[in-house]
XYZ file of C-alpha atoms in Angstrom:
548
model
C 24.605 -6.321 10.792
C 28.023 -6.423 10.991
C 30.202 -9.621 9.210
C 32.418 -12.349 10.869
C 36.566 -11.724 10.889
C 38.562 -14.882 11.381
C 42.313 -14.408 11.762
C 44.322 -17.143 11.214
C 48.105 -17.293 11.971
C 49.187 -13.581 11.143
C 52.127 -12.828 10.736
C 53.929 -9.360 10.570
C 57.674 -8.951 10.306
C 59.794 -5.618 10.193
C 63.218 -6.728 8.648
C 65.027 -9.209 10.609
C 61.838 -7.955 13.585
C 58.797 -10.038 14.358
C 55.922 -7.672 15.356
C 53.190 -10.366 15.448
C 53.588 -13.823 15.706
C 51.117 -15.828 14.140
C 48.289 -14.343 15.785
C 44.501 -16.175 15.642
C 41.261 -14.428 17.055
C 37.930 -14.555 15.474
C 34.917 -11.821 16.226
C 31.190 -12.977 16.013
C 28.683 -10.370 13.701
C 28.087 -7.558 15.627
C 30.690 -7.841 18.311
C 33.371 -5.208 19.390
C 36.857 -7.068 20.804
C 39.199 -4.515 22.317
C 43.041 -4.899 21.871
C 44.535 -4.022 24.676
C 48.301 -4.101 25.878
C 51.740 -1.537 25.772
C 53.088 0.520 22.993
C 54.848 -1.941 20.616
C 52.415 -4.996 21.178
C 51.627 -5.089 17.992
C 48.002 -3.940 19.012
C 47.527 -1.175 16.028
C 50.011 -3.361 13.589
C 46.924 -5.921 14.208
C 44.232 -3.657 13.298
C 45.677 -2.417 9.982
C 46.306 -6.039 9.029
C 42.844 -6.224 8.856
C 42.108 -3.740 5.646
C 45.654 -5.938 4.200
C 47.742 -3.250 4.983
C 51.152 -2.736 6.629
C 52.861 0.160 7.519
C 56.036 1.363 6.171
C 59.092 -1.248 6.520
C 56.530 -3.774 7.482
C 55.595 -6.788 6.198
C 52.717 -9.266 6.545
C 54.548 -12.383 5.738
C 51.546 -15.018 7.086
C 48.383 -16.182 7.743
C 44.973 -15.208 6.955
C 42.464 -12.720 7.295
C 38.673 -13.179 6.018
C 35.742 -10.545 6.347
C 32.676 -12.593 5.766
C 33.324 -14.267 2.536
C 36.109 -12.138 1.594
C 40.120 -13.118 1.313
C 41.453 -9.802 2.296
C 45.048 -10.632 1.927
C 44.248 -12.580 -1.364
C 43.162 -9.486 -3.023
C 44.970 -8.152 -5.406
C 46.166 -3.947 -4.488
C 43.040 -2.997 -6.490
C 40.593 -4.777 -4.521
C 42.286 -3.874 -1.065
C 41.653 -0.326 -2.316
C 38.067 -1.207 -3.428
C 37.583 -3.204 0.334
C 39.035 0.035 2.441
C 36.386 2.749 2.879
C 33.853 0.401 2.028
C 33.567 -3.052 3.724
C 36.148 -2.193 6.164
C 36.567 1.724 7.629
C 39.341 3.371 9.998
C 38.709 5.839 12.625
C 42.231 7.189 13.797
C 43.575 8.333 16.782
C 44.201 11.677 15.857
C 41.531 13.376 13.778
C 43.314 16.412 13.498
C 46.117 15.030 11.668
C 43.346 13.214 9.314
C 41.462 15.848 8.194
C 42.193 18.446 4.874
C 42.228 21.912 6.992
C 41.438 23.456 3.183
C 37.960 21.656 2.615
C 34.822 21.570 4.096
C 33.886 18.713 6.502
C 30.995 17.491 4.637
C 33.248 16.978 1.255
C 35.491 15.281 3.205
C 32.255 12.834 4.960
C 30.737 11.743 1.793
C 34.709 11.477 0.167
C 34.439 7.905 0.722
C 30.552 7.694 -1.262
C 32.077 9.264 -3.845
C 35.131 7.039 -4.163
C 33.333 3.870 -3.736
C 30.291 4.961 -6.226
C 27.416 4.177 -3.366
C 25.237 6.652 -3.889
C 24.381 10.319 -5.238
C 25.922 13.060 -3.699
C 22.526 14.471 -2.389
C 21.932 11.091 -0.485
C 25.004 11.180 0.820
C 25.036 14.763 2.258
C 20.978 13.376 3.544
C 22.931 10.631 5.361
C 25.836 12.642 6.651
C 23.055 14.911 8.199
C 21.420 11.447 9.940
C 24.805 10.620 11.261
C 25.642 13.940 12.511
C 22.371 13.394 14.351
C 23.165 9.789 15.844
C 26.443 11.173 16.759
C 25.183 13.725 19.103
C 26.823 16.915 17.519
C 25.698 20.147 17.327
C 23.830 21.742 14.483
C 23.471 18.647 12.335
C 22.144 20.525 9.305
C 24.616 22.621 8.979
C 28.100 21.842 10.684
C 29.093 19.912 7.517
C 29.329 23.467 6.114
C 32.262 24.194 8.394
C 36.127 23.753 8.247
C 38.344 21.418 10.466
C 39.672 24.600 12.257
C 36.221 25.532 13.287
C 35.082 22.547 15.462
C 36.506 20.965 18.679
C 38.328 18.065 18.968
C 35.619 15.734 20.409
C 33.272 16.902 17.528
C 35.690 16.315 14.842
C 36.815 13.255 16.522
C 33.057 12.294 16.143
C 33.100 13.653 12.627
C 35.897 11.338 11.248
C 33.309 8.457 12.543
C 30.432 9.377 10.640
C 32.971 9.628 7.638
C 33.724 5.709 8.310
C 30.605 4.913 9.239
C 28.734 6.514 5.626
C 29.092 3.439 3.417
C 28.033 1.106 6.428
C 31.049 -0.757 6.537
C 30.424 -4.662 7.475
C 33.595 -3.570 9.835
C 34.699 -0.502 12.307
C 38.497 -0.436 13.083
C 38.730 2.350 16.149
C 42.217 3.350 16.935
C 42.831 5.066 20.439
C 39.699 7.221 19.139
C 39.447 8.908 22.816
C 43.383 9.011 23.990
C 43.730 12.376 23.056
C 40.346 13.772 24.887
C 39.935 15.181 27.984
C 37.596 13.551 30.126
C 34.590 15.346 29.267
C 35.261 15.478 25.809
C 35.741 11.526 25.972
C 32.334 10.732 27.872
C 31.002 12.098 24.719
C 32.750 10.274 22.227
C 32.073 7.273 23.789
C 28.481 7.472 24.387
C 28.355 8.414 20.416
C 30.713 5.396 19.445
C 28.924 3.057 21.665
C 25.184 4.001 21.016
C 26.186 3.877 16.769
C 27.795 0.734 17.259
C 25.265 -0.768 18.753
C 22.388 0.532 16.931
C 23.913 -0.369 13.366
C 24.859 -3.973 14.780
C 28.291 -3.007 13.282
C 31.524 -5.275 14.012
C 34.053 -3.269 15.904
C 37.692 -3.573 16.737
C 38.713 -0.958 19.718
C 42.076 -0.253 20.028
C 43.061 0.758 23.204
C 45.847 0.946 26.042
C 42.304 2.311 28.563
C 40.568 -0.753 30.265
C 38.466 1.187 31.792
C 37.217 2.608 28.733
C 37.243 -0.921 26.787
C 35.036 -1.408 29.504
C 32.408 0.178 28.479
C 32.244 -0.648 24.716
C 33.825 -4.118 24.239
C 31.823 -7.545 24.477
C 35.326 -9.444 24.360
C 38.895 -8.493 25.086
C 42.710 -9.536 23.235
C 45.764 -8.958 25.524
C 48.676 -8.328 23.338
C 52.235 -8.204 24.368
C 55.653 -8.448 22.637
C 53.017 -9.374 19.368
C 52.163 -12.323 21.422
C 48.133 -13.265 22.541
C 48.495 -13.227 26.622
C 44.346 -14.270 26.737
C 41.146 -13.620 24.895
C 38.363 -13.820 26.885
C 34.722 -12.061 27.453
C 35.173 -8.868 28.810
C 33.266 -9.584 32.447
C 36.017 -12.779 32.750
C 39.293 -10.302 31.937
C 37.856 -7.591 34.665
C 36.855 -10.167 37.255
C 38.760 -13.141 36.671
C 42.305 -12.482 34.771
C 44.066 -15.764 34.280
C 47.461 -14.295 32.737
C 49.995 -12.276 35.062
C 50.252 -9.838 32.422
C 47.163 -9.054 32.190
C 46.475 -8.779 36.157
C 49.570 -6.209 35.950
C 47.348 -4.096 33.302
C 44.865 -3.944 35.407
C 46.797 -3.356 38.505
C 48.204 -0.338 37.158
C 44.717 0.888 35.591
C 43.454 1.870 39.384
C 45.668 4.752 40.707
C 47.133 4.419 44.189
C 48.820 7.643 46.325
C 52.143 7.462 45.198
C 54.673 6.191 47.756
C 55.536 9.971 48.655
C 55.209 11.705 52.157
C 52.321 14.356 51.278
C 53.215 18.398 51.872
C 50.498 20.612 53.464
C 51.849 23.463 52.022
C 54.168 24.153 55.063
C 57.424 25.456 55.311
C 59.897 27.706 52.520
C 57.397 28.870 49.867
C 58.325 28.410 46.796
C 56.532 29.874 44.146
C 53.594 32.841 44.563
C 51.596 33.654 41.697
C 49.009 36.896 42.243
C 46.832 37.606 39.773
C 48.478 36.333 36.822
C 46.495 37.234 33.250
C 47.870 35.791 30.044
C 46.862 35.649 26.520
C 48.088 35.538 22.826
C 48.023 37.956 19.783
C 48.358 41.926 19.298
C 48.146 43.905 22.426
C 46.195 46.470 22.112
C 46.264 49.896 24.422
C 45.138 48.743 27.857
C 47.928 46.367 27.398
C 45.415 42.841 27.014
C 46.146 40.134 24.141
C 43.637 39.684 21.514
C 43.160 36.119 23.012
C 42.829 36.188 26.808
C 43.719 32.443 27.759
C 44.122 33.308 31.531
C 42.800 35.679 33.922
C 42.992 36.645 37.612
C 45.180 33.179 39.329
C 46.222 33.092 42.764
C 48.149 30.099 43.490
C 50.495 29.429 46.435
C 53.388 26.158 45.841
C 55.369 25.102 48.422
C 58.998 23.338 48.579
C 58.306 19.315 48.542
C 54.982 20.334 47.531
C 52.973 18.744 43.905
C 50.397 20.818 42.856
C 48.002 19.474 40.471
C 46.035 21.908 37.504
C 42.899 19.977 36.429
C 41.114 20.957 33.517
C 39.492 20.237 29.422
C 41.431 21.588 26.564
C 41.384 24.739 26.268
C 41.055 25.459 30.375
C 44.377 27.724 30.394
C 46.523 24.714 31.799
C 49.543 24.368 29.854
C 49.589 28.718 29.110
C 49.458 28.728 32.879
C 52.625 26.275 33.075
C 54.401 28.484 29.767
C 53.707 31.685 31.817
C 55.762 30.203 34.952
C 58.528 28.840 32.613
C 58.708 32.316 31.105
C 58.002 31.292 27.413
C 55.116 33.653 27.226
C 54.947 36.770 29.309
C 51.712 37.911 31.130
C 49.527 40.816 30.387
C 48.983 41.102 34.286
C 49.923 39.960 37.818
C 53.062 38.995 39.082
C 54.975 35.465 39.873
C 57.464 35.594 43.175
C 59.774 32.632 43.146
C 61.975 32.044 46.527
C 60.517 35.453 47.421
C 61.481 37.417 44.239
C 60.507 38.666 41.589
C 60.253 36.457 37.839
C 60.950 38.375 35.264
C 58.235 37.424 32.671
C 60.397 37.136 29.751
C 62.703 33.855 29.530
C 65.152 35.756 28.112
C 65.250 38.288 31.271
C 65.706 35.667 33.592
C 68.988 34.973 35.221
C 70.604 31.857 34.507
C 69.950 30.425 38.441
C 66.354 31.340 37.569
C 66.549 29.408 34.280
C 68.358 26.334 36.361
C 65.734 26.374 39.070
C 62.400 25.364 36.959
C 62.291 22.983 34.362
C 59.598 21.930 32.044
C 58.553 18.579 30.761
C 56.819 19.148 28.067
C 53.422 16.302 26.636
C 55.096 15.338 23.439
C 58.275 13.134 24.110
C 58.626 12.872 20.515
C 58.705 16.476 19.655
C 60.721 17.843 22.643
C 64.173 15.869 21.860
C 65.654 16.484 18.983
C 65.627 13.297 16.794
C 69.133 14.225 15.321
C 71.181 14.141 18.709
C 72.009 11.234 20.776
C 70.596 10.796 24.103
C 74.113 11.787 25.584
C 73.946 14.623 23.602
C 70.709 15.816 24.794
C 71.413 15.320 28.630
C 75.102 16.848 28.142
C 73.957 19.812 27.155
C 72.651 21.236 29.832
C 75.009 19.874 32.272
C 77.350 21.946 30.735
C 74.901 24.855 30.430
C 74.680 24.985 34.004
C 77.394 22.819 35.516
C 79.987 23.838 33.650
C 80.898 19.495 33.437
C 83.294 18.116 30.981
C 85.325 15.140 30.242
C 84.836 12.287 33.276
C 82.501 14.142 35.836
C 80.247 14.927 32.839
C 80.245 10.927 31.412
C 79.961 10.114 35.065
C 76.705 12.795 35.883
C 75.204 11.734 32.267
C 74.997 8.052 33.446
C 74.204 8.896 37.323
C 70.782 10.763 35.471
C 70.169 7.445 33.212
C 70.243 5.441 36.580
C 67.890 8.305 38.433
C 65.044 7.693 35.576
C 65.722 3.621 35.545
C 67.478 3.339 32.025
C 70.394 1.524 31.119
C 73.649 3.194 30.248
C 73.523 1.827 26.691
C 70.475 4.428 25.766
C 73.257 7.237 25.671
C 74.189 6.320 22.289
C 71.137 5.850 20.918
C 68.443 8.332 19.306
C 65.167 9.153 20.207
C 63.734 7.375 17.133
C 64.686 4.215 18.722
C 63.429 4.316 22.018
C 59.541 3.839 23.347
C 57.340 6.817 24.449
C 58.245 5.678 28.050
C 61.851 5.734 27.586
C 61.298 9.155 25.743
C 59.740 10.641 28.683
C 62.450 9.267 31.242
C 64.959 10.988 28.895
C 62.806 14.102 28.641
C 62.700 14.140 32.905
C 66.174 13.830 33.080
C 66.896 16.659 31.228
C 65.229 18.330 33.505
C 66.677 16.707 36.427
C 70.309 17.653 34.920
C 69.460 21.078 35.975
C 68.958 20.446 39.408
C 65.721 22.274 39.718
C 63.815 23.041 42.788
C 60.561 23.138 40.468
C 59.489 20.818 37.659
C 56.448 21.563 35.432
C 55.025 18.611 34.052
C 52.609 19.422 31.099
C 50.437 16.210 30.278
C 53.510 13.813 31.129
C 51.526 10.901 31.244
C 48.992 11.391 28.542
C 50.476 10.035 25.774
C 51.761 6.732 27.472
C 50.234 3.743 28.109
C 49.008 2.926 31.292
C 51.590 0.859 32.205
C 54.210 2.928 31.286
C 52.163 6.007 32.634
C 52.266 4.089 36.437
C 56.142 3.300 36.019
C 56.919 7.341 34.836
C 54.274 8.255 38.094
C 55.807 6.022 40.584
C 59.401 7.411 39.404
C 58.218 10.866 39.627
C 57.340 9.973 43.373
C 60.523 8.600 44.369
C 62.544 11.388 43.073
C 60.285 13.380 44.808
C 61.454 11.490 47.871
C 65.145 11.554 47.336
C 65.534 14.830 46.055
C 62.996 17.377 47.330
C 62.023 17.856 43.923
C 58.465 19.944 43.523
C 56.299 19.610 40.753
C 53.553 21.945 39.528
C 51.458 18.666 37.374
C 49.360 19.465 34.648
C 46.622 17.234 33.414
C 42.869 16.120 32.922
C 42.657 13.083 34.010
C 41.586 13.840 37.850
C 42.320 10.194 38.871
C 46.189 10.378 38.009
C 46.513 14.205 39.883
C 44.818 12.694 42.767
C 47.139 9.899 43.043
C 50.004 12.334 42.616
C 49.151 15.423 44.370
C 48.927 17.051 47.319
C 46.501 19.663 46.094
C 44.300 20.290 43.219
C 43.653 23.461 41.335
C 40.428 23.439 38.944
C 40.256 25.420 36.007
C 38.093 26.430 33.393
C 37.977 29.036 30.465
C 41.069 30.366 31.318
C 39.596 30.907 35.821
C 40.542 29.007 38.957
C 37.189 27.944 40.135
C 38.364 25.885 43.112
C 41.245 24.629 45.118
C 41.126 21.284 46.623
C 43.299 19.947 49.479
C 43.925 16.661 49.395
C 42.009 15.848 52.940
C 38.896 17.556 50.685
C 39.466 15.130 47.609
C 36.431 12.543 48.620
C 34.627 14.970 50.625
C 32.808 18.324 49.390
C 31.493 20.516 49.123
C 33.130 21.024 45.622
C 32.648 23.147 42.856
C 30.006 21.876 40.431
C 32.882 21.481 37.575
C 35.038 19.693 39.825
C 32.525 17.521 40.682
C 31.654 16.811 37.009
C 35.449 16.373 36.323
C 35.546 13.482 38.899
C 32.305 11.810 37.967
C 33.807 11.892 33.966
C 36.658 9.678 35.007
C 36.103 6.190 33.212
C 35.989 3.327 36.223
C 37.334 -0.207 35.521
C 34.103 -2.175 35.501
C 30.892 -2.747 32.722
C 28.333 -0.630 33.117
C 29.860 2.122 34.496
C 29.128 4.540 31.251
C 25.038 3.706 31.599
C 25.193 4.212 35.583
C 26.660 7.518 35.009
C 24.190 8.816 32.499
C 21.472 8.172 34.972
C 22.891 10.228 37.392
C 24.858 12.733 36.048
C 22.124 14.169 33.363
C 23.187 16.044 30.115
C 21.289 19.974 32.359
C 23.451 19.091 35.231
C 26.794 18.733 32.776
C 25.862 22.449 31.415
C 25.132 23.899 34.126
C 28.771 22.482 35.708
C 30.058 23.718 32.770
C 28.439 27.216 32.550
C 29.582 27.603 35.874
């Protein structure tokens, strides 16, 4: 059984900053309370607060925070070390980043037995086993033996819970634990979190910008914005019966609508022709095939106007499909016509109008602008790449692009490091935009935002399809967000098209079985939903989908 928290009054402070303002919640034993709300509410700033810690150039300057009987912010540095691991655990967002790639997975599990002094080694290793077990992943006995590398995401997300979860903490702090997961990947995780939770009566905090995954695993639910408690309430009341606006806008925007965009049959100028197209990574050898064959054998037709959507898990061929198009890796096969010719498939073949005509937009924000160079910097750049602008007409284009994406003019000066994700991506579209392109690939544009955010970038996207004839090739797995964006669907798996979807077809099969799995992964906003879909979609019917 899980203990009691009772927050009283916290404070946090960055500088001159407030990041939450004297914040109060408490949690029963054996509860899980979601916090929910956008990047920068303060919702992950809350959660570390809890183990008495702060992140770099933050402070807690107030309030309280007990665990049971315990003072956590009265403890001295020692005994915050002593409570972390032990009475309260962490399970990150990303586990990859968490994990030593140059030790085994079952040194780093028991790690925190060892550090703590609960038990032998042997017993821990015994328990590590049991957990592996609870948690659903494969080869209990003996996947501890393995290295990060060797495991998928979704185990190893799994994994880093059974390492918080081995000194049966009196309290589980979950940090966007599923955000990065595709959708099948994520039904797993959940189920594992959920049924672990439950069993070991543990107290939970789920962070989360997903309601309809807090759905399924909270009892209660904390809107956050601005640091600021919106409501608390039991999780049934938020869903059915929102009292604060902000919160009926969060869950507005977590139910996909059609984008305001006329839809394109795939009539008229075609626009890009793909036949055949095989791709892969590593040494050739002399058949001319990579060592890693990522994609084999797509046929794809886009259209001008047209948004194309390529569903798919990790590891489908998605994003090598979109780098194949763009030119940054060249195919082993096939052939990609573009306006009716030719694409060279080299970047560095390709003519400059080529280069001009399809962008990219890469996932990461973060990583695709360079964090040294203002944001006039980065849009200027390839205005005079391709436009040749300077002086005036380029000030004038760089804030005409600033008022296409909805930012003020005041961003240009600024850099990356101090805008959100959202405003990261807007920056990262207009880059594109600057080009002019006829063709945008989007690869996983909305993943890393909130789902706010994610709706505002989406319904941009739409209206820019509108104005400016703009056509996007969108890459993703979450099926809900391509089927409020596109006109078609493309399904993919182990590196194969297996269908193609109209939009007409989108509610109405038959589908493939995958597609159909894909579509009944997708998290809906209401309790219950994760036991309704267990009864009916069983674990033969997921292998068979996926065998498929």
């Amino acid at each position: 059984m899980g203990a009691s928290v009772i927050v009283e009054g916290l404070h946090i402070t960055a500088g001159d900053q407030t990041l939450v303002d004297h914040l109060s919640f408490a949690i029963e034993p054996g509860e899980v309370l979601a916090l929910i709300g956008e990047s920068g509410s303060g919702k992950t700033t809350t959660a570390l607060a809890l183990m008495g810690y702060a992140r770099h150039g933050c402070a807690i300057a107030g309030g309280s925070v007990r665990i049971g009987d315990i003072d956590v912010l009265g403890l001295s540095a020692a005994g915050q070390r002593a409570l972390r691991g032990r009475t309260v655990s962490y399970i990150a967002q990303s586990a990859a980043a968490s994990f030593n790639p140059s030790r085994t997975i079952m040194d780093q599990v028991v790690e925190p037995t060892r550090i703590h002094s609960t038990m032998p080694r042997a017993e821990a290793e015994a328990k590590a086993v049991q957990l592996f077990r609870e948690l659903a992943l494969p080869n209990p006995e003996s996947i501890g033996q393995r290295y990060p590398h060797q495991v998928s995401g979704g185990q190893l997300q799994r994994l880093m819970a059974a390492m918080a979860l081995i000194t049966d903490p009196e309290l589980v702090i979950l940090d966007e634990p599923t955000t990065a997961l595709d959708v099948t990947t994520q039904i797993e995780v959940l189920r594992a979190f959920r049924r672990v939770v439950r069993e070991r009566r543990a107290t939970a905090v789920y962070v989360s910008h997903d309601l309809a995954v807090v759905a399924q695993m909270a009892d209660h639910i904390l809107v956050l914005r601005g640091g600021q408690m919106q409501e608390v309430n039991s999780t049934a009341q938020i869903l059915a019966r929102p009292a604060h606006e902000y919160t009926q806008s969060l869950l507005a925007a977590a139910r996909p609508a059609p984008r305001a965009t006329e839809h394109c049959k795939g009539e008229g100028e075609l626009l890009l022709e793909v036949r055949e197209l095989s791709a892969g990574y590593g040494p050739v050898n002399a058949q001319g095939q990579p060592a890693a064959m990522i994609l084999e054998d797509i046929n794809f037709k886009l259209y001008r106007g047209q948004a194309v959507g390529v569903i798919g898990e990790s590891g489908s061929g998605k994003t090598t499909l979109a780098r194949a198009v763009a030119g940054l890796i060249a195919p082993s096969k096939g052939s990609m016509l573009f306006k009716g010719h030719a694409l060279r498939p080299d970047l560095r073949q390709r003519s400059k109008e080529d280069l001009r005509q399809i962008q990219i937009v890469f996932q990461m924000a973060d990583t695709a602008l360079n964090p040294s160079q203002t944001i006039e910097r980065i849009l200027a750049r390839p205005l005079q790449f391709y436009k040749g602008l300077q002086g005036t007409a380029l000030q004038r284009r760089i804030h005409e692009l600033l008022d296409l994406v909805r930012l003020p003019h005041s961003v240009a000066q600024r850099l990356p490091g101090g805008l959100s994700g959202g405003q990261k991506q807007r920056v990262n579209l207009a880059r594109a935009l600057a080009a002019e392109p006829d063709l945008i690939l989007c690869d996983e544009v909305t993943s890393a935002l909130d789902t706010v955010v994610g709706a505002a970038v989406l319904d941009l996207m739409a209206d820019l399809r509108r104005e400016l004839g703009v056509s996007y090739l969108f890459i993703s797995h979450d099926l809900h967000t391509v089927r409020a964006v596109c006109d078609e669907i493309i399904v993919m798996q182990h590196g194969r098209k297996l269908d193609h979807v109209a939009r007409a077809n989108f509610d109405r099969g038959p589908h493939h079985p995958y597609y159909e799995l894909l579509a009944a992964s997708v998290p809906e906003l209401r309790q219950g939903w994760l036991e309704e879909r267990d009864r009916q979609v069983s674990p033969a019917t997921e292998s068979v989908a996926c065998a498929a």
